[in-house]
XYZ file of C-alpha atoms in Angstrom:
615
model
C 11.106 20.183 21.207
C 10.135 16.657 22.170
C 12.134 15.027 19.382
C 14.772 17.497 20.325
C 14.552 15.977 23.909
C 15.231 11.979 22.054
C 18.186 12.845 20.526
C 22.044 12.882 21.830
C 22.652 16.740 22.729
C 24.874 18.868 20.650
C 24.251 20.755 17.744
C 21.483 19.273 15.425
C 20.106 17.541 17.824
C 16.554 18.511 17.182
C 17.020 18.008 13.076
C 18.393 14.694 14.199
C 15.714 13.886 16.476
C 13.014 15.101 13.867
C 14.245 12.792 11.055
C 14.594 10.141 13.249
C 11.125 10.870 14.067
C 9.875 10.752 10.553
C 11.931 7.459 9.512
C 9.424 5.982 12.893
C 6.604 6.893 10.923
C 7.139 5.751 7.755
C 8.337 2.381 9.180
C 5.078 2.307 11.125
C 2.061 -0.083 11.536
C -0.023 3.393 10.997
C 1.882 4.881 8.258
C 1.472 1.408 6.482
C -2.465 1.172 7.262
C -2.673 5.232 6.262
C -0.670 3.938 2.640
C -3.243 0.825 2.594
C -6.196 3.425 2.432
C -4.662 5.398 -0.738
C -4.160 1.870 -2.133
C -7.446 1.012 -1.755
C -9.027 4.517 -2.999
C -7.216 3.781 -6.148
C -8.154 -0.063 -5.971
C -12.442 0.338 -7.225
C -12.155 1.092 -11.104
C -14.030 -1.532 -11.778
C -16.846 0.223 -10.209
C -16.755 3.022 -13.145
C -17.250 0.505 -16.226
C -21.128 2.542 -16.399
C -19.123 5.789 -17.354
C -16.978 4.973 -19.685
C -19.097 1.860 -21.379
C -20.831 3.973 -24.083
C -16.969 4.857 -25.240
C -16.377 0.977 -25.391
C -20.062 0.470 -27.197
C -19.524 3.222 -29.878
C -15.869 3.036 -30.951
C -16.146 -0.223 -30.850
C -19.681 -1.124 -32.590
C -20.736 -3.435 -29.636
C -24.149 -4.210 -28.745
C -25.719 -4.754 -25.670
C -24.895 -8.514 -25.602
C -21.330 -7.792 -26.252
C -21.226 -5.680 -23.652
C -22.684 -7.226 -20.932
C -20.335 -9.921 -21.586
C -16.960 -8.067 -21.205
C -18.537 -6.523 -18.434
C -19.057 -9.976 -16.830
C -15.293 -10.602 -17.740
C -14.790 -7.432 -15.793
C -16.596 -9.034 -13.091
C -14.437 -12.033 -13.059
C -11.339 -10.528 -13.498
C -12.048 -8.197 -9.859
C -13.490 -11.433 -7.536
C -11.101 -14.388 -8.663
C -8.012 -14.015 -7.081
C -6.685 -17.136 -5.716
C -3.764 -16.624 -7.917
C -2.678 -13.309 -5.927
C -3.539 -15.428 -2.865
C -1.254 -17.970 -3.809
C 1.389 -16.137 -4.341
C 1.036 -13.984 -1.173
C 1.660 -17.106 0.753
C 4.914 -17.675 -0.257
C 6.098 -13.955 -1.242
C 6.301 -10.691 0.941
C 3.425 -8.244 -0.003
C 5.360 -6.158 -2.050
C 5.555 -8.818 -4.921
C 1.862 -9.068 -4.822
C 1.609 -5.160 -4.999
C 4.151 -4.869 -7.850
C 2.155 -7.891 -10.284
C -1.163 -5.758 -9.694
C 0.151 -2.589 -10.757
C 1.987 -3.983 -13.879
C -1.574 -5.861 -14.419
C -3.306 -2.762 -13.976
C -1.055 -0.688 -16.426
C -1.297 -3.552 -19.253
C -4.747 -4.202 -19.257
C -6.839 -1.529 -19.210
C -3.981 0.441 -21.278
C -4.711 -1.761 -24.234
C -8.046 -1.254 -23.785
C -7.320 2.682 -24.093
C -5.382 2.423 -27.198
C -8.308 0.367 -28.630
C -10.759 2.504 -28.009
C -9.194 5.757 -29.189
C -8.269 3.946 -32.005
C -4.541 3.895 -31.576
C -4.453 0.365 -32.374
C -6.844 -1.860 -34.827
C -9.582 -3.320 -33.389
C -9.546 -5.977 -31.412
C -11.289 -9.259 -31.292
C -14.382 -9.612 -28.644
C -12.237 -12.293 -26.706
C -9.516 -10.021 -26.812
C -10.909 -7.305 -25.147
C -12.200 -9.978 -22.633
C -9.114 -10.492 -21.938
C -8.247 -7.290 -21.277
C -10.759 -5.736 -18.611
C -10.479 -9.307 -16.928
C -6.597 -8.602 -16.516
C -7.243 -4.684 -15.675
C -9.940 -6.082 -13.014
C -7.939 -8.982 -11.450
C -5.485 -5.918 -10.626
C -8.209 -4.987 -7.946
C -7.657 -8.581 -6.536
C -4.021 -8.367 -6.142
C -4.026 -4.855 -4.380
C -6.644 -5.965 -2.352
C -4.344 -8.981 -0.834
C -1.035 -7.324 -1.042
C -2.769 -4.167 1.264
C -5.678 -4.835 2.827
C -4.644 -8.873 3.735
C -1.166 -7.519 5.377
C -3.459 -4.709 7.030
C -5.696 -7.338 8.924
C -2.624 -9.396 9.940
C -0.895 -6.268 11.286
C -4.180 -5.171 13.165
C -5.775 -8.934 14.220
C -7.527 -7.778 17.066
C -9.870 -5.191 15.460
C -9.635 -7.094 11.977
C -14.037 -6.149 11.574
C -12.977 -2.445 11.833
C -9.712 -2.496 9.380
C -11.956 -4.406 6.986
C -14.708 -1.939 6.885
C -12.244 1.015 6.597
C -10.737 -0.438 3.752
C -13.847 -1.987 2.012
C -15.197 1.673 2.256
C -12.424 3.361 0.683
C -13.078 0.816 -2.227
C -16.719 1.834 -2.177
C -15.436 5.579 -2.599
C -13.164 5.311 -5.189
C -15.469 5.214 -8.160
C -16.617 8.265 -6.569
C -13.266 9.882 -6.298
C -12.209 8.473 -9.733
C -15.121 10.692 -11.205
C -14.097 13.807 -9.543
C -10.902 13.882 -10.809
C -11.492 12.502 -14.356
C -14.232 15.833 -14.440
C -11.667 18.128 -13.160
C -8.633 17.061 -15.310
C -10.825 15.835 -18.741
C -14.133 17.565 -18.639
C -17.536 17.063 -18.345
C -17.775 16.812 -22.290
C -15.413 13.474 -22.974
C -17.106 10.232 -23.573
C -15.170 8.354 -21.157
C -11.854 7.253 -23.531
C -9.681 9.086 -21.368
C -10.981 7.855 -18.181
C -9.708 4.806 -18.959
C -6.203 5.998 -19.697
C -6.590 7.944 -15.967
C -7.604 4.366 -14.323
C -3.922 2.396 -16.097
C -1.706 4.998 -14.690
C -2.765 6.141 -11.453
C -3.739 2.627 -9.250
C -0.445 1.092 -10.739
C 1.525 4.912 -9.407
C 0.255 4.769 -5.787
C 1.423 1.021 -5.468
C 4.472 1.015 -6.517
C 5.133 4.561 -4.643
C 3.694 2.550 -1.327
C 5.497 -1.278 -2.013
C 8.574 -0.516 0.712
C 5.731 0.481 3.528
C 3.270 -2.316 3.067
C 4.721 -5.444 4.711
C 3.977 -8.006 7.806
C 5.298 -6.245 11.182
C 5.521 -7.632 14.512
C 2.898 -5.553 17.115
C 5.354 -3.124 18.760
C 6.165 -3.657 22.697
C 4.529 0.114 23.331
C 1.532 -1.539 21.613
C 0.556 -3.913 24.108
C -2.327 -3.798 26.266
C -3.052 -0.929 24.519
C -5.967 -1.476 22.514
C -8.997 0.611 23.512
C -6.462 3.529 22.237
C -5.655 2.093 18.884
C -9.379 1.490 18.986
C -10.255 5.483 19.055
C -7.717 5.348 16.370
C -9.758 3.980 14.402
C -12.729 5.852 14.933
C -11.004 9.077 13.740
C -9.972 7.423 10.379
C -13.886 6.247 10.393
C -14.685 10.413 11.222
C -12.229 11.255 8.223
C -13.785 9.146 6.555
C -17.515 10.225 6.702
C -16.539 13.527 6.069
C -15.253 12.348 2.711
C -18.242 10.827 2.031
C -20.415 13.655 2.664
C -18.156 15.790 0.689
C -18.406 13.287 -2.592
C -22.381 13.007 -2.029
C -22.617 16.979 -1.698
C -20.560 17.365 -4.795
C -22.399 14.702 -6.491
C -25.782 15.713 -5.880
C -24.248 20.076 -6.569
C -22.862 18.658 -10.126
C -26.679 17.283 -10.677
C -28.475 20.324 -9.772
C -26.071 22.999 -12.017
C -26.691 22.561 -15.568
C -22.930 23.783 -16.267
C -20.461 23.287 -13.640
C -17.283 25.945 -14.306
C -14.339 24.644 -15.024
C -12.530 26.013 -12.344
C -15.125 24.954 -9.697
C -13.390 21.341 -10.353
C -10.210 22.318 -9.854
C -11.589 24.077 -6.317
C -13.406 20.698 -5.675
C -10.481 18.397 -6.614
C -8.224 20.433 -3.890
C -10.793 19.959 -1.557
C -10.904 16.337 -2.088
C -7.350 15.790 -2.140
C -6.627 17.877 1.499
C -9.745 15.382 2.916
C -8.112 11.832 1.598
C -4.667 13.033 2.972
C -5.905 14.047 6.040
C -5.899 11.098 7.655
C -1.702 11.481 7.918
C -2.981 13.926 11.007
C -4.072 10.523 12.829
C -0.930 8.573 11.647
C 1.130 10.739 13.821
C -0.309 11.303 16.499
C -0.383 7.459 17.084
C 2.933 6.603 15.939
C 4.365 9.617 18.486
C 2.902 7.666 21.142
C 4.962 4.610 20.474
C 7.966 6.968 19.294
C 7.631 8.147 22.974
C 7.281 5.242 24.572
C 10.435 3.554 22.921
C 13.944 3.555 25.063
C 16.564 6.436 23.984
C 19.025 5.720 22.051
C 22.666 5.865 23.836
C 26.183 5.624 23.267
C 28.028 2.133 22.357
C 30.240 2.435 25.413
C 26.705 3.011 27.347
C 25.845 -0.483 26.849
C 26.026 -3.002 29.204
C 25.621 -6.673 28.096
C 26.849 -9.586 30.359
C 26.275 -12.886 29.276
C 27.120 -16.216 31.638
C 26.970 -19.169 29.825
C 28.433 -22.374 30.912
C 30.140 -25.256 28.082
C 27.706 -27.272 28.667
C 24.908 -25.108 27.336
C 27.101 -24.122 24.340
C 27.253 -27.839 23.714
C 23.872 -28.856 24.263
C 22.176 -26.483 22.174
C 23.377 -27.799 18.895
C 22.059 -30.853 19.752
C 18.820 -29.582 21.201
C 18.102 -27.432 18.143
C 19.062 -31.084 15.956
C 16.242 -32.829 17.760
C 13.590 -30.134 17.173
C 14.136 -29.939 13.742
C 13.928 -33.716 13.349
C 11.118 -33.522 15.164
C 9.528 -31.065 12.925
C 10.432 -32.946 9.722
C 8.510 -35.794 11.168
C 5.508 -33.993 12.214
C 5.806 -32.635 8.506
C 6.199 -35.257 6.650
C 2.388 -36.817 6.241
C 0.615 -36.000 3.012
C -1.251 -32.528 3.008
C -4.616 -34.513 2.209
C -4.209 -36.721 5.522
C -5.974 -34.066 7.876
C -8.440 -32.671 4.797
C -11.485 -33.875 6.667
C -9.839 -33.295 10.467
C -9.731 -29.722 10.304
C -8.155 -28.233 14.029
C -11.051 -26.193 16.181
C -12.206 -23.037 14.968
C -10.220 -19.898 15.252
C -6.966 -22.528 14.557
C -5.237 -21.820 11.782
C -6.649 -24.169 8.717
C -4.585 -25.341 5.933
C -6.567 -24.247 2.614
C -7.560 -27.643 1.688
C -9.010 -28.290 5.302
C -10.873 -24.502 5.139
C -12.265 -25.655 1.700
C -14.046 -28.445 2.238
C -15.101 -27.938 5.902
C -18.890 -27.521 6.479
C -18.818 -23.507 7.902
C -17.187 -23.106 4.314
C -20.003 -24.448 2.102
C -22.542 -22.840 4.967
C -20.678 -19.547 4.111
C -20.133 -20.015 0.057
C -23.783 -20.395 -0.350
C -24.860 -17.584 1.425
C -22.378 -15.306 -0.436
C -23.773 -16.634 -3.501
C -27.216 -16.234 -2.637
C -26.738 -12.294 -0.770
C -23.852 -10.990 -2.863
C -25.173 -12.638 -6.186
C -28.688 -10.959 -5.745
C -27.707 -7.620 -4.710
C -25.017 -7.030 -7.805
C -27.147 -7.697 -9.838
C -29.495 -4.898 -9.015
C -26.447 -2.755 -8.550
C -25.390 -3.845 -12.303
C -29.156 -2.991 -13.382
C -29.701 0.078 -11.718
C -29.734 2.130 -14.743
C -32.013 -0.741 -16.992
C -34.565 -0.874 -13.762
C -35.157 3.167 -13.523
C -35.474 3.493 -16.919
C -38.060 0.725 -17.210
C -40.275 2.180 -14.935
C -40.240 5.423 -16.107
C -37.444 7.312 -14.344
C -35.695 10.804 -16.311
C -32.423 10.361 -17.190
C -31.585 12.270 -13.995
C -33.315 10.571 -11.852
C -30.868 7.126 -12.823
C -27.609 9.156 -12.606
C -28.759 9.656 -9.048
C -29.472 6.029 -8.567
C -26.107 5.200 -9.387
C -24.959 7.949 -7.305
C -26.700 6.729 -3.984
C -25.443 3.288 -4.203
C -22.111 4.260 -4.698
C -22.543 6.322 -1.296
C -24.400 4.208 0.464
C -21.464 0.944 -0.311
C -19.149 2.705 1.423
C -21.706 3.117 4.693
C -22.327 -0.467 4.533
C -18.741 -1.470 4.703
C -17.807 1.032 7.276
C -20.870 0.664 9.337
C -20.847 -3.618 8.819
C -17.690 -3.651 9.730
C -17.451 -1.041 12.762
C -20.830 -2.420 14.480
C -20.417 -6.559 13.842
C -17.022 -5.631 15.980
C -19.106 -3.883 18.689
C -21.816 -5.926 19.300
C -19.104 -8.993 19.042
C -16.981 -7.503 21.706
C -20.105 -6.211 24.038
C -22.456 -8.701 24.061
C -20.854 -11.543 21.658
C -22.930 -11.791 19.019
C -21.549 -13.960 16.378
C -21.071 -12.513 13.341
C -22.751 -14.352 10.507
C -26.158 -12.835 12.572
C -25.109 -9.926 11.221
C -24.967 -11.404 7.993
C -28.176 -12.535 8.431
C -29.924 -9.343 9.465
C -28.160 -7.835 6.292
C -29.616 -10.208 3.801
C -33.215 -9.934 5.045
C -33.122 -6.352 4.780
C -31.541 -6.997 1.515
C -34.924 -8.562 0.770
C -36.937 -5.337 1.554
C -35.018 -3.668 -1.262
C -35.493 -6.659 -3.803
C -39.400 -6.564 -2.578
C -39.780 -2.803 -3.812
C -37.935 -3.474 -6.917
C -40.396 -6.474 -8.115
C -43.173 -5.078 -6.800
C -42.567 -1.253 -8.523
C -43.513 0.747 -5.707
C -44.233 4.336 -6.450
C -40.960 6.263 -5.921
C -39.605 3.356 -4.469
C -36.438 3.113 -6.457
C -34.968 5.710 -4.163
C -35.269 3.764 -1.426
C -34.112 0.447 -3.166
C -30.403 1.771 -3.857
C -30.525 2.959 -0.694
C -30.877 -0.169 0.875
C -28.989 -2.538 -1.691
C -26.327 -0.226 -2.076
C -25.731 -0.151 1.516
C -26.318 -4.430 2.151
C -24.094 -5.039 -1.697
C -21.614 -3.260 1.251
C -22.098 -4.206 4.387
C -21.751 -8.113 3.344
C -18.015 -7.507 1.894
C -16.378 -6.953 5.294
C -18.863 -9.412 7.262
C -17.436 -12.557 4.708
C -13.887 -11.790 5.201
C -14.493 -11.373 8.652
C -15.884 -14.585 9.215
C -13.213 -16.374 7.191
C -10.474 -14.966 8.918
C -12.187 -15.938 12.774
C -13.107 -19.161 12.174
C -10.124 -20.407 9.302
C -7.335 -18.751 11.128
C -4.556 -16.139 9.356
C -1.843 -18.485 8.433
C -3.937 -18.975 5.127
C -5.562 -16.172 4.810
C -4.647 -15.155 1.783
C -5.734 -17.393 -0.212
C -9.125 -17.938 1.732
C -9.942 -14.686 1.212
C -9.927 -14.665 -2.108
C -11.956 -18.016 -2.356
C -14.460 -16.081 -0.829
C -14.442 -13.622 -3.439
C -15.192 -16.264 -6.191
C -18.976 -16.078 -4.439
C -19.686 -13.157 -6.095
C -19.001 -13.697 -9.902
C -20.710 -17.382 -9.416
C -23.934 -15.635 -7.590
C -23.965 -12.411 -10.848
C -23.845 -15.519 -12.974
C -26.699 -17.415 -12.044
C -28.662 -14.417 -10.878
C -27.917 -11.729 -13.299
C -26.816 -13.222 -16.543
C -29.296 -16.717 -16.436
C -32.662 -15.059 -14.475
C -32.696 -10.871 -14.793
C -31.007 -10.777 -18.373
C -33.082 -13.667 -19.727
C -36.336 -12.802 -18.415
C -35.824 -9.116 -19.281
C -34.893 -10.164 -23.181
C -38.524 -12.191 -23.006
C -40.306 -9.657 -21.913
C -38.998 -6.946 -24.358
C -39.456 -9.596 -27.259
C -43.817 -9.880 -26.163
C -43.699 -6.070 -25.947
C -42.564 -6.121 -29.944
C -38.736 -5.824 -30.131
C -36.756 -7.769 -32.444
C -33.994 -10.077 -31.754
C -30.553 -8.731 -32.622
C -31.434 -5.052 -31.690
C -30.893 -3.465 -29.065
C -34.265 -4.880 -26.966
C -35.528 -2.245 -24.486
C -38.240 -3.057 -22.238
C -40.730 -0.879 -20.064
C -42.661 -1.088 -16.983
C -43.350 -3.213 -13.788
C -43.037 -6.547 -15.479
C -39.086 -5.993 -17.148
C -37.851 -6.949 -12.972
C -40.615 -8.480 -11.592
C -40.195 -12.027 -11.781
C -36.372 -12.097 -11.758
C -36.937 -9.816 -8.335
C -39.183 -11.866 -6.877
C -36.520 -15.040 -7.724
C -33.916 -12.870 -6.453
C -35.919 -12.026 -3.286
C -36.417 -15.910 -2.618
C -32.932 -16.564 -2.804
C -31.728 -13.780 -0.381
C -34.325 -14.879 1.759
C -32.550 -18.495 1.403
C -29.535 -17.106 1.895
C -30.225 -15.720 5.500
C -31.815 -18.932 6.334
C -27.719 -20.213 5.199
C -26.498 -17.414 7.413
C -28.299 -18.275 10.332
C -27.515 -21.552 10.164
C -23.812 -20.982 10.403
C -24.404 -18.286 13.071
C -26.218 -21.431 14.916
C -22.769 -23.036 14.334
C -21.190 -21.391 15.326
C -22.390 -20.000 18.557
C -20.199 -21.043 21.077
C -17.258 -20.422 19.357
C -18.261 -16.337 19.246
C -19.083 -16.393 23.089
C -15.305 -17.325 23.264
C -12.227 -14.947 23.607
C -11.529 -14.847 19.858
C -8.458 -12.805 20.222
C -6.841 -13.968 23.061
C -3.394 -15.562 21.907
C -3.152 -12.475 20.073
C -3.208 -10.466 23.473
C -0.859 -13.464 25.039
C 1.188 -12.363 22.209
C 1.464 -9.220 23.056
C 2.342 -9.828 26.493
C 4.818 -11.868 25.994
C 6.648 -9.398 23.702
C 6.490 -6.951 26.224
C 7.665 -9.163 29.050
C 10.574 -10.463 26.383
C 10.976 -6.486 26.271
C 11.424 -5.723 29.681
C 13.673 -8.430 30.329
C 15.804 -7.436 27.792
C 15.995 -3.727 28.370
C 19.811 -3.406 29.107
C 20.870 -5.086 26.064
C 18.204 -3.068 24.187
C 20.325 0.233 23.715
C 19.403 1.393 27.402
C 22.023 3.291 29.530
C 23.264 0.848 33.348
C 24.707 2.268 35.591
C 28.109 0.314 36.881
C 25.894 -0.221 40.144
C 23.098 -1.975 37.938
C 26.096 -3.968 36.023
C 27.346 -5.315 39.230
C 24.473 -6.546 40.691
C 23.143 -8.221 37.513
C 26.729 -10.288 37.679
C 25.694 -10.910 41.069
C 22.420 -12.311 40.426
C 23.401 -14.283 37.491
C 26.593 -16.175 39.585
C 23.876 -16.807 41.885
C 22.279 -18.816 39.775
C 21.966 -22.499 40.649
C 22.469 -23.707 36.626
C 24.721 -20.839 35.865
C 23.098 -20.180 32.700
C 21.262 -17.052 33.192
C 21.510 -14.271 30.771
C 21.485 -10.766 31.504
């Protein structure tokens, strides 16, 4: 047995071998990206509000107003999180992690026990309250798991991004098959709610010891194209999953009553595909397991160490001077340097990152791209049943751009590293091509193309996507990782700024007007039909994507020379150096020397000219 073969001889020595094994996985990079992607499944309730919103409306006697506006709380609540990013810079991961899930549990708990009417009703700015608390959970897993991720993976930070971005994308997906298998078809949505406080804040706190910063291991290095295939096979497990929901999906649509026990069947299904990925996690880690020196016997060890007095006594004094020195290079004012920001790829301090050009460039075209395509995510169901779509029909709408967010991410993310590495594209021309397709989608919206709408979510549910892992991308390359943090989530704020402009101001406004000529009444719930409920707002919308990837280009112009660079270099120099440090240090590393080997090392070192080498 190969772990047999690592272990000391002598009975046990394969069950010894084995758990050692197993404690090497769990404290691995893989096992802690592999407990990142369950963190993320859980991590996209706020995806879900559609489902159980009519619970919300009816117990609650909300109208549509009221509505929309705790779902724009919700909407807040999952974009801002500078305060998570804050506290992840001076905190390990794990206190991030444990905030969310108590977050998660509080909020959308109370909102639970209002709704099933286990408490009195609450005020409107109470609930508000609420989902914006539940939501800004979503923010804190998203920088306690998938921030640590990139800064545990920095050269192929595109691809970790789109893996994890996807799994977000799935979740609302997964989150309805298991609500249907363990509530029903039947409930109104109460209890989905009650599923969505306990089960995101479960699978953090079970994963809090495994996600945390680690050092690339020696085996690692100059290893990357396989780490690299690595990733591809999550991507493969991934796909499958997503086939497997859209199948399901599209089954569920087509049966008029789905048995019972089919969920259960489905659910198992589901369950065996997200845990798969654990197949991957060893297979990787056994390659570094292998790779590592044997453990031997204390009396095995040979450490010899020749150090003269005066290197004992000038070390003190060396290690005085560099920390003086550091104090002084410390000690000007954080807003001396706000407008001298280092080269790109450096790592920024936040203040320098926020008011540097690239960062305006960026913020505006995240506003304009992200900003216009929510908002015809958040009006999917209002657009298909203005022009004329069966109830069906929507559900399917909804259904597609769920699927197709979790292609954009993957596919944004997996190709912007490709054509970076190959041919050194820069990446916000990615962005770029993203947001004028974008524009095709908004175009067949406005315009009301016959049948169209299928195509639409299509496209906008696969560029709302794709921009998620291109942004943080782009902030992490060009801002550096020291910050990264709490960049990231400044990038974030883009999107409830761009829903609020777009979405509340220009597609709720101009829909209200329209309904009100067509002869509702103000104060009722105003419903509008045909072409003209999304036409004007659309062709707004379209304008400002179209601005947008004028933004985008811009900054890809930009930043042009700094992509044909070797963006990841010091992290390779890294590397190397670790495994050089490694080598060197092999014999005081837990490796077995011979008394041969022992001699002539205290040969070489009394050769020394300085007498100060260590061996």
């Amino acid at each position: 047995m190969v772990f047999g073969e690592r272990a000391a001889g002598g009975p046990g020595a394969d069950a010894a071998g084995t758990m050692r094994f197993a404690r090497h996985v769990v404290r691995g990079r893989w096992f802690m990206f592999f407990a990142s992607i369950l963190i993320m499944a859980a991590a996209g309730g706020t995806y879900i509000f559609g489902i159980y919103s009519k619970a919300v409306k009816t117990s609650l006697g909300y109208d549509q107003q009221t509505l929309n506006t705790l779902s724009f709380f919700k909407d807040v609540g999952a974009n801002v999180g500078i305060l998570p990013g804050l506290i992840n810079e001076v905190t390990p991961p794990w206190v991030v992690l444990a905030c969310g899930a108590g977050m998660n549990l509080a909020g959308y708990l109370m909102i639970y026990l209002a709704v099933s009417g286990r408490t009195a009703r609450p005020p409107v700015w109470l609930m508000c309250v609420y989902i914006a608390v539940g939501a800004n959970s979503q923010s804190f897993a998203n920088t306690g798991a998938l921030v640590t991720a990139v800064k545990n993976f920095p050269e192929d930070r595109g691809v970790v991004l789109g893996l994890l971005k996807g799994f977000v994308g799935l979740s609302g997906a997964i989150f309805t098959q298991i609500y249907r298998a363990v509530y029903g078809t039947d409930n109104d949505g109460a209890e989905l709610v009650l599923l969505m406080a306990w089960l995101p804040a479960a699978i953090s706190l079970l994963f809090i010891p495994t996600i945390r910063i680690m050092p690339r291991p020696i085996a690692a290095a100059g290893r990357a194209s396989g780490e690299r295939r690595a990733f591809f096979l999550f991507l493969y497990a991934s796909i499958v999953l997503a086939v497997y929901l859209l199948v399901m999906n599209v089954v569920e649509l087509e049966v008029t009553r789905f048995p019972k026990p089919a969920y259960y069947v489905t659910v198992a299904v589901l369950l065996l595909l997200i845990f798969f990925p654990i197949v991957i996690v060893v297979k990787q880690e056994l390659k570094t397991y292998l790779l590592q020196p044997a453990p031997a016997p204390a009396a095995a060890i040979v450490t010899i160490t020749v150090e003269d007095e005066k290197t004992r006594e000038a070390a003190p004094a060396a290690d005085q001077d560099q920390a003086a020195a550091d104090r002084d290079s410390s000690s000007p004012s954080c807003f001396q340097d706000v407008f001298r920001p280092p080269a790109r790829g450096q790592d920024y301090t936040i203040l320098q990152a926020l008011f540097s050009v690239d960062m305006l460039v960026l913020f505006v075209a995240t506003i304009c791209g992200i900003g216009g395509t929510l908002t015809a995510v958040d009006n999917m169901g209002q657009i298909g049943q203005s022009l004329g779509y069966p109830q069906r029909s929507v559900t399917t709408f909804v259904s597609l751009v769920s699927i197709w967010n979790y292609a954009g991410r993957v596919v944004s993310g997996f190709a912007s590293e490709y054509v970076l590495a190959r041919y050194k594209v820069p990446r916000p021309l990615a962005l770029t091509a993203v947001l004028l397709l974008a524009c095709v989608g908004h175009a067949l919206i406005a315009f009301g193309v016959s049948h169209g709408l299928y195509a639409a979510s299509v496209i906008l549910g696969f560029c709302f996507g794709a921009q998620w892992p291109l942004l943080f991308a782009i902030i992490s390359e060009v801002f550096g990782l020291k910050y990264y943090s709490t960049l990231y989530n400044f990038g974030a704020v883009a999107s409830p700024v761009g829903s609020y402009v777009l979405n509340v101001r220009i597609a709720g406004r101009m829909y209200d007007r329209e309904a009100l000529r067509q002869g509702g009444r103000r104060g009722r719930d105003l419903t509008c039909a045909g072409v003209r409920c999304f036409r004007e707002s659309f062709l707004i919308i379209t304008g400002v994507t179209l601005l947008g990837a004028l933004v985008s280009l811009l900054l890809a112009w930009r930043t042009r020379e700094f992509y044909r660079g070797d963006l990841y270099g010091r992290f390779r120099e890294v590397g190397m150096a670790a495994a050089g440090g490694g080598e060197d240090k092999k014999v005081a590393g837990g490796g077995v020397s011979s008394d041969t080997d022992a001699k002539q090392d205290t040969s070489s070192s009394s050769e020394s000219s300085n007498g100060n080498t260590k061996v």
